[in-house]
Short mmCIF file of C-alpha atoms in Angstrom, two decimals:
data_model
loop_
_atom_site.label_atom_id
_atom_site.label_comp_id
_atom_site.label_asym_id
_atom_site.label_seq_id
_atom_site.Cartn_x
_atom_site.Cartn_y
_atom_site.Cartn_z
CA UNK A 1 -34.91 123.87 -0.50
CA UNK A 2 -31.15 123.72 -0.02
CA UNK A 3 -30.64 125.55 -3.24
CA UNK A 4 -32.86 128.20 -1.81
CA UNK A 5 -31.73 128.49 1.50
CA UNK A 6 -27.52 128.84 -0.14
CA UNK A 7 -29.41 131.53 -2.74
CA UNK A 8 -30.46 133.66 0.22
CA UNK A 9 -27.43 133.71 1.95
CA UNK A 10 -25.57 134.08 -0.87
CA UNK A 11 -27.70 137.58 -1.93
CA UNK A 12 -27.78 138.62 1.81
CA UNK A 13 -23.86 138.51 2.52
CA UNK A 14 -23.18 140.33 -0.79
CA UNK A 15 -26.11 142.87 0.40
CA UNK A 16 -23.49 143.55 3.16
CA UNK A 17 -20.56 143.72 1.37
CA UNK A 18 -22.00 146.21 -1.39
CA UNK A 19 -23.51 148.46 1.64
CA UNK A 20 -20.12 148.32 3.06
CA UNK A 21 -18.12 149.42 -0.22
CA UNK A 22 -20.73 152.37 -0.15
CA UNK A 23 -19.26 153.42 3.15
CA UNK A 24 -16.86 156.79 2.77
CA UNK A 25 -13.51 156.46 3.66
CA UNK A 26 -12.11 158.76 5.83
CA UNK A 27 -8.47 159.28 6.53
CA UNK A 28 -7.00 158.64 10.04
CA UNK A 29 -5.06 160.85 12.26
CA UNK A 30 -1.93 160.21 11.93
CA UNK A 31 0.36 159.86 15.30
CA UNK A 32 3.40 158.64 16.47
CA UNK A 33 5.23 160.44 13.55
CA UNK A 34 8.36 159.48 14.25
CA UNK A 35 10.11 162.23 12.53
CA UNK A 36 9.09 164.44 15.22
CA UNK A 37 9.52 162.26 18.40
CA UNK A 38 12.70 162.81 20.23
CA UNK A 39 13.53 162.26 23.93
CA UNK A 40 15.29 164.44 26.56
CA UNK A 41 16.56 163.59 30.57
CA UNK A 42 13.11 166.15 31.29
CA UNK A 43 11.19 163.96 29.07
CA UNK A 44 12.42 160.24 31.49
CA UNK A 45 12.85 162.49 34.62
CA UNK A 46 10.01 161.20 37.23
CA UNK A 47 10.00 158.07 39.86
CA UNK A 48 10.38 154.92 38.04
CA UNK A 49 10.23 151.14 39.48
CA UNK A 50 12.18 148.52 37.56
CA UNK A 51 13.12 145.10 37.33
CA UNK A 52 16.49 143.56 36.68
CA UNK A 53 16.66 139.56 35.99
CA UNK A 54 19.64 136.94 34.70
CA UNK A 55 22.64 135.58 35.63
CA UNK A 56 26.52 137.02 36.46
CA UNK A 57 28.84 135.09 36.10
CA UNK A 58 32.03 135.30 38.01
CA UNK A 59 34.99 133.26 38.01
CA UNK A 60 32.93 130.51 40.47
CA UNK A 61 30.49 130.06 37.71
CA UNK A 62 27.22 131.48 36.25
CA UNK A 63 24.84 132.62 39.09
CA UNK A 64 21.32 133.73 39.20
CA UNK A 65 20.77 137.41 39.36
CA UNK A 66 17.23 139.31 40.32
CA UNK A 67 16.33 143.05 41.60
CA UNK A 68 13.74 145.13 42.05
CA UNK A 69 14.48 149.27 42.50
CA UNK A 70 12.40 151.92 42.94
CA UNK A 71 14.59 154.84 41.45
CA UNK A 72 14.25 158.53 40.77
CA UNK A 73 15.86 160.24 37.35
CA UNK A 74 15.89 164.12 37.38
CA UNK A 75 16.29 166.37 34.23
CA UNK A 76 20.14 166.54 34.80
CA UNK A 77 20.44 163.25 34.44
CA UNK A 78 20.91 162.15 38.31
CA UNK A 79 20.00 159.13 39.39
CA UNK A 80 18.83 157.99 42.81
CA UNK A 81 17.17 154.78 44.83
CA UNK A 82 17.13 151.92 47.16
CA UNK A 83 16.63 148.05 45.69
CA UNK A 84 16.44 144.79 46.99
CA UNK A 85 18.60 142.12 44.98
CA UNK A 86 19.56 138.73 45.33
CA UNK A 87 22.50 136.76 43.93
CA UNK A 88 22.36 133.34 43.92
CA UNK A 89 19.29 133.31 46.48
CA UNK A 90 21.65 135.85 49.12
CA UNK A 91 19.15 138.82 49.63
CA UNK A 92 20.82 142.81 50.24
CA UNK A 93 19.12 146.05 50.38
CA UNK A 94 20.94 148.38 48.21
CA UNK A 95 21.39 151.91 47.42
CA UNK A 96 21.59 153.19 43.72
CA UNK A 97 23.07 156.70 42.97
CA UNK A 98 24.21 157.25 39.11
CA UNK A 99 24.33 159.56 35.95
CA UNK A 100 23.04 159.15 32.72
CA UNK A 101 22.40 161.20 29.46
CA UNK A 102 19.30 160.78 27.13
CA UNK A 103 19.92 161.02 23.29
CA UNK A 104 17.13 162.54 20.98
CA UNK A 105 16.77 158.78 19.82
CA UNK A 106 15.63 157.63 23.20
CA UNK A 107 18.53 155.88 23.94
CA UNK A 108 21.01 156.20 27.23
CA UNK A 109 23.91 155.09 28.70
CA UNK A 110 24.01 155.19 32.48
CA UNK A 111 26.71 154.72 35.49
CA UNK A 112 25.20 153.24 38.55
CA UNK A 113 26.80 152.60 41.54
CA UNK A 114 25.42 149.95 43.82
CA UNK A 115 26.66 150.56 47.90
CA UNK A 116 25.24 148.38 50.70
CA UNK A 117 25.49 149.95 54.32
CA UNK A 118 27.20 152.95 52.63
CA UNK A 119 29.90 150.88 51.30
CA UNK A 120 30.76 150.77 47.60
CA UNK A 121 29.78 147.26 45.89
CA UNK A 122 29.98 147.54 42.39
CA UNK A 123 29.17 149.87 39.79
CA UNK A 124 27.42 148.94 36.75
CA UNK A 125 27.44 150.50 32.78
CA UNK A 126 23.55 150.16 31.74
CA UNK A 127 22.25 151.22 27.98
CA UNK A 128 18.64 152.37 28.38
CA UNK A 129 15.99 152.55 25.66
CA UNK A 130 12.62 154.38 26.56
CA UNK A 131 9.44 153.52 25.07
CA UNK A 132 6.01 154.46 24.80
CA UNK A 133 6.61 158.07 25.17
CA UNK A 134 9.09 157.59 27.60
CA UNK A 135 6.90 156.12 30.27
CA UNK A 136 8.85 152.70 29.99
CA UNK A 137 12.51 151.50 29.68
CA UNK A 138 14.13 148.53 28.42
CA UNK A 139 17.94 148.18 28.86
CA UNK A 140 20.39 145.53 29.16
CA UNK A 141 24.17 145.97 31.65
CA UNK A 142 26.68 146.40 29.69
CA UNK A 143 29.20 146.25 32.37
CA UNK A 144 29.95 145.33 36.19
CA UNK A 145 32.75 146.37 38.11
CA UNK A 146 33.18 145.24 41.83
CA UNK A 147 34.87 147.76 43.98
CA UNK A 148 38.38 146.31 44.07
CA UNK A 149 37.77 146.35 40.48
CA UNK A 150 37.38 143.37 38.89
CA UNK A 151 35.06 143.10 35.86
CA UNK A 152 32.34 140.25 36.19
CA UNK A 153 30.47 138.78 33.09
CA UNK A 154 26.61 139.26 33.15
CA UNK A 155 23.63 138.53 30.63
CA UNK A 156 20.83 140.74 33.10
CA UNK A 157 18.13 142.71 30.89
CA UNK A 158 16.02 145.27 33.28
CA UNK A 159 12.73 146.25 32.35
CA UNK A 160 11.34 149.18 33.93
CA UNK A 161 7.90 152.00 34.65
CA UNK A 162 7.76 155.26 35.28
CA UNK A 163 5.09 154.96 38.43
CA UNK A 164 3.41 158.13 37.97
CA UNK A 165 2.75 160.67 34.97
#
């Protein structure tokens, strides 16, 4: 009876596997060439929201680092927001105005400078990446500079969304 029962199951699944190799094979579509993808500033221009987390590190010691922006990019390259940060668990409401230039490759380097109450804070170096047809950025500061100029250390990686299409 065993012997049976392992015979049947044994014809059935290799039924199914010789109707399947019957099955024409049709080529996909192919997308995402990319050869042919490039970006532009018009391409990332659009309101984006974005998320910065980490830790600076000035001459005190390492601190914990967080923000979250809401920012708009236009096709020259202009950048403009408001964000809420906190360093070290000490909130501010900031105001982000910048420039920035997107390579073919998707790539970016952007100026930022970071004023609270109108008055100049810091100004940060950021290199962008965009993804998924530019309706997402990854990026990583490269540099901060406080207004009487002193450079401060960071590791802070931002992720960020364009919010509408």
């Amino acid at each position: 009876m065993n012997r049976m029962r392992n015979t049947v199951v044994l014809l059935a699944a290799a039924g199914l596997f010789s109707m399947a190799a019957t099955q024409p094979v049709q080529a996909q579509p192919k997308t995402g060439d990319s050869r042919n993808e490039t970006c532009s500033n018009a391409d990332v221009a659009g309101t984006w929201g974005w998320t910065e987390t980490g830790t600076v590190i000035p001459a005190t010691g390492a601190v914990p680092f967080a923000v979250v922006a809401r920012y708009t990019l236009d096709a020259d390259g202009n950048l403009s927001g408001t964000a809420t940060s906190s360093t070290g668990g000490t909130i501010a409401n900031i105001t982000l105005k910048g420039t920035g230039t997107v390579n073919s490759d998707c790539t970016s380097t952007e100026t930022i400078s970071i004023s609270q109450s109108g008055t100049l804070i810091r100004t940060a170096t950021v290199d962008f990446l965009y993804v998924d047809n530019a309706r997402e950025a990854r990026a990583i500061v490269t540099s901060i500079v406080l207004a009487a100029g002193t450079n401060v250390p960071s590791v802070l990686t931002i992720n960020a969304k364009k919010l509408f299409r």
